[in-house]
Tab-separated table of C-alpha atoms in Angstrom:
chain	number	residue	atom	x	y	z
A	1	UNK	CA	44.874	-83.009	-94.363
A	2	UNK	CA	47.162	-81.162	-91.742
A	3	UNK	CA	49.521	-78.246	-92.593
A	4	UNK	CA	52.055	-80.078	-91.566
A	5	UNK	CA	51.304	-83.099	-94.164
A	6	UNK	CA	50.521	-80.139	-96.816
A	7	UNK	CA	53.973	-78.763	-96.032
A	8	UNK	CA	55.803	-82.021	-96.696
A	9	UNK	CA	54.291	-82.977	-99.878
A	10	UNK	CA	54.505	-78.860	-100.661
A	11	UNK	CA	57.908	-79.829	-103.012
A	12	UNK	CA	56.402	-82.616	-104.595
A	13	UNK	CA	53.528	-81.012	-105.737
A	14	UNK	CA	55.940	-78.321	-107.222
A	15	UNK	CA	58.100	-80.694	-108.411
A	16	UNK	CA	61.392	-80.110	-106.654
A	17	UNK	CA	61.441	-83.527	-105.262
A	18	UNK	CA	63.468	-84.903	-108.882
A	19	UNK	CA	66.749	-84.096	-109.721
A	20	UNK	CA	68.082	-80.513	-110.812
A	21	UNK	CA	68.687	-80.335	-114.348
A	22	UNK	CA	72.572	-80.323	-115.888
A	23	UNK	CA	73.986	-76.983	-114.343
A	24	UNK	CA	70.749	-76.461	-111.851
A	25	UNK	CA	71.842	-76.466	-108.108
A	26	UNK	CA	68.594	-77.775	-107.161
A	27	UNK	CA	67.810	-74.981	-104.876
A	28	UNK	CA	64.448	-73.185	-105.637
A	29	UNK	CA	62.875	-70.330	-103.668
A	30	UNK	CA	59.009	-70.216	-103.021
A	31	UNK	CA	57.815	-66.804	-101.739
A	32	UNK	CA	54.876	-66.890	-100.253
A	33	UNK	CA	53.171	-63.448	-99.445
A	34	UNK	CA	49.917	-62.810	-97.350
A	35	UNK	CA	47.833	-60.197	-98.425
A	36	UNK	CA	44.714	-58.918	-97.900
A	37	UNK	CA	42.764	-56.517	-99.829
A	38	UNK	CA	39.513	-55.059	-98.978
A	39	UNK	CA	37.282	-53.117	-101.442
A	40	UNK	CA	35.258	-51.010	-100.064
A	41	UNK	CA	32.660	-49.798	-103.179
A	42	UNK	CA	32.184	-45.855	-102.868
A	43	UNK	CA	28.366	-45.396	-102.341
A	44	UNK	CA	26.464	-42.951	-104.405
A	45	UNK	CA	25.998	-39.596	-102.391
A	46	UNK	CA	22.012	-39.243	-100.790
A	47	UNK	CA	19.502	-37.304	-103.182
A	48	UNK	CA	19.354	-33.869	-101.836
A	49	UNK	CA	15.145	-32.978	-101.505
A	50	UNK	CA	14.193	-29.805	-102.376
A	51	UNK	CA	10.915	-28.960	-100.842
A	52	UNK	CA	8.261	-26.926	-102.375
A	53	UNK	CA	6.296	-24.481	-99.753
A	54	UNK	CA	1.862	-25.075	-100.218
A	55	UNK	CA	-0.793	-23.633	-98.499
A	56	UNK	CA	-1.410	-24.713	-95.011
A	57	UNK	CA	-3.419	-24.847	-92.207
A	58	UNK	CA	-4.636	-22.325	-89.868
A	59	UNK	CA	-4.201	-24.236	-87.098
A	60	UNK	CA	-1.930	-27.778	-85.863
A	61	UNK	CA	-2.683	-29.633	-83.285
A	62	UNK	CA	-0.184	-29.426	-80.280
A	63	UNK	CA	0.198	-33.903	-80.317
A	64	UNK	CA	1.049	-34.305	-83.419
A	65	UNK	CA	4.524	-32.163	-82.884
A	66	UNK	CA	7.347	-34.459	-82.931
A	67	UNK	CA	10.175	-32.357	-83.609
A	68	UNK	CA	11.276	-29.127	-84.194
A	69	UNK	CA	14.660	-27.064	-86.059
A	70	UNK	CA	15.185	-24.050	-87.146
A	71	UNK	CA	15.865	-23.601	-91.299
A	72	UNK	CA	16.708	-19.705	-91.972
A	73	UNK	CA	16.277	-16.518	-89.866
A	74	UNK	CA	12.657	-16.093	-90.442
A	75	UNK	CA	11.130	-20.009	-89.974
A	76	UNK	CA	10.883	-22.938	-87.766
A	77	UNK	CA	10.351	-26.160	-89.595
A	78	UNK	CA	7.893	-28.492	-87.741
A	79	UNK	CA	8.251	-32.176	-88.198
A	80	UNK	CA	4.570	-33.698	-87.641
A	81	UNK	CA	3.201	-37.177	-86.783
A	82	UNK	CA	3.011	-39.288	-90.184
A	83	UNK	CA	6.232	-38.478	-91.283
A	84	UNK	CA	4.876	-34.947	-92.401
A	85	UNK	CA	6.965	-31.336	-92.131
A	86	UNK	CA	5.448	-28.036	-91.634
A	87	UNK	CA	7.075	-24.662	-91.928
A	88	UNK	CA	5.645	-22.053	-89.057
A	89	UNK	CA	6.559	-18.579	-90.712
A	90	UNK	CA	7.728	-15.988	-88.244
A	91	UNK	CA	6.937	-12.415	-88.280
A	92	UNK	CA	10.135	-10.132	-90.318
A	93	UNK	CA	11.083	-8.564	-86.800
A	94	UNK	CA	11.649	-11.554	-85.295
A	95	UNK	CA	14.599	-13.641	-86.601
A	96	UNK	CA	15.026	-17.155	-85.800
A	97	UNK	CA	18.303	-16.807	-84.506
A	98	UNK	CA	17.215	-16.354	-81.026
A	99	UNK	CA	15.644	-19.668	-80.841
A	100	UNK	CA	18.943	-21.982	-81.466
A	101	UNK	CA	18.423	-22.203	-77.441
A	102	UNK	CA	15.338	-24.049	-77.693
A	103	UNK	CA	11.826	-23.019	-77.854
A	104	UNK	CA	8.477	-23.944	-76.433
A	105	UNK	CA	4.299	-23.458	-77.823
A	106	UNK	CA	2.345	-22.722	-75.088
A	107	UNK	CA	-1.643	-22.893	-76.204
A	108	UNK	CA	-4.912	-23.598	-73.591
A	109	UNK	CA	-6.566	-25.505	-76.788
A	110	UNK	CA	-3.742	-27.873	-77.070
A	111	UNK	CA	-4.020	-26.453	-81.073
A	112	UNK	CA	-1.381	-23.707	-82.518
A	113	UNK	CA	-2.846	-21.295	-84.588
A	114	UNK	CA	-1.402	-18.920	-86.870
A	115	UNK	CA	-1.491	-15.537	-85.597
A	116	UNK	CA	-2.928	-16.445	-82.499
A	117	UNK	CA	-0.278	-18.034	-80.661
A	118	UNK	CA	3.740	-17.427	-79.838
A	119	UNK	CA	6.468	-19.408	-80.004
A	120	UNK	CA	9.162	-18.125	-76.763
A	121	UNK	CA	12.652	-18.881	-77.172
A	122	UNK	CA	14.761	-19.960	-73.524
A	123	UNK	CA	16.291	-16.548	-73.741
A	124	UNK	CA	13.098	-14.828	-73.233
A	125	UNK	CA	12.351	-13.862	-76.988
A	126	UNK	CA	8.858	-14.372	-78.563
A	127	UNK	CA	7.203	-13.988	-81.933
A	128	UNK	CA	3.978	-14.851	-83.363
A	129	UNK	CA	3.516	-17.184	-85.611
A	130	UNK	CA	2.231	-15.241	-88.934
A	131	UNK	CA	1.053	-18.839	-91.121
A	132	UNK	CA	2.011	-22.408	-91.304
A	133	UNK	CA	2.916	-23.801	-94.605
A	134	UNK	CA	3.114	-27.699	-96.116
A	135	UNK	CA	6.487	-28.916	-96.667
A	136	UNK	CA	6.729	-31.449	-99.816
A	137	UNK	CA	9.089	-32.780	-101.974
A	138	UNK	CA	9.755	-31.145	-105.095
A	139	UNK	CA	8.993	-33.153	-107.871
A	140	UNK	CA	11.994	-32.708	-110.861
């Protein structure tokens, strides 16, 4: 069926096509109004983790690095191959401000080791690393 055929038979099917009623002028209005309403359902905020520090390991090895940021003035939170997070603790005289630049692990052993090696900042700070510690959730 074409809109124009719809259109045409559009008073018939609302009956306006008979006669007006005693006093009726026989004019009707049809309002027709577009409208278009989108719901958009509010999704429930993300679960904030709160992580739990455990003992780690002495040493890392240098490939399994995938990322790095920094998480308060005193650590650098290491995101590891296998979806895994490591916290490197910095010594108390060396905040981790200085290393919102960037930073960089230099080690002949292609392993970082707790105090043994340094992290240096692009700004020419360094600190040593004083232990690493396992990130995980914390169960409520």
């Amino acid at each position: 069926m074409t809109f124009d055929l719809f259109l045409s038979l559009l008073p018939m099917l609302l009956g306006m096509t008979g006669s007006a009623a005693p006093g009726e002028t026989g004019v009707r209005t049809l309002v027709v109004q577009e409208q278009l309403i989108l719901r958009v359902p509010v999704r429930p905020q993300p679960r904030r983790f709160e992580w739990e520090e455990k003992k780690g390991p002495k040493c890392i090895s240098a490939h399994e690095i995938r990322g790095a940021f920094l998480s308060d003035s005193e650590h650098v939170d290491l995101l590891l191959s296998g979806k895994r997070l490591m916290r490197a603790e910095l010594r108390d005289d060396c905040p981790s401000l200085d290393f919102y630049t960037g930073f960089y692990l230099n080690s002949d052993d292609e392993r970082i080791c707790a105090k043994r090696d340094v992290v240096r900042s692009r700004v020419g700070a360094s600190c040593r690393i004083q232990r690493f510690r396992n990130l995980v959730p914390k169960v409520r």
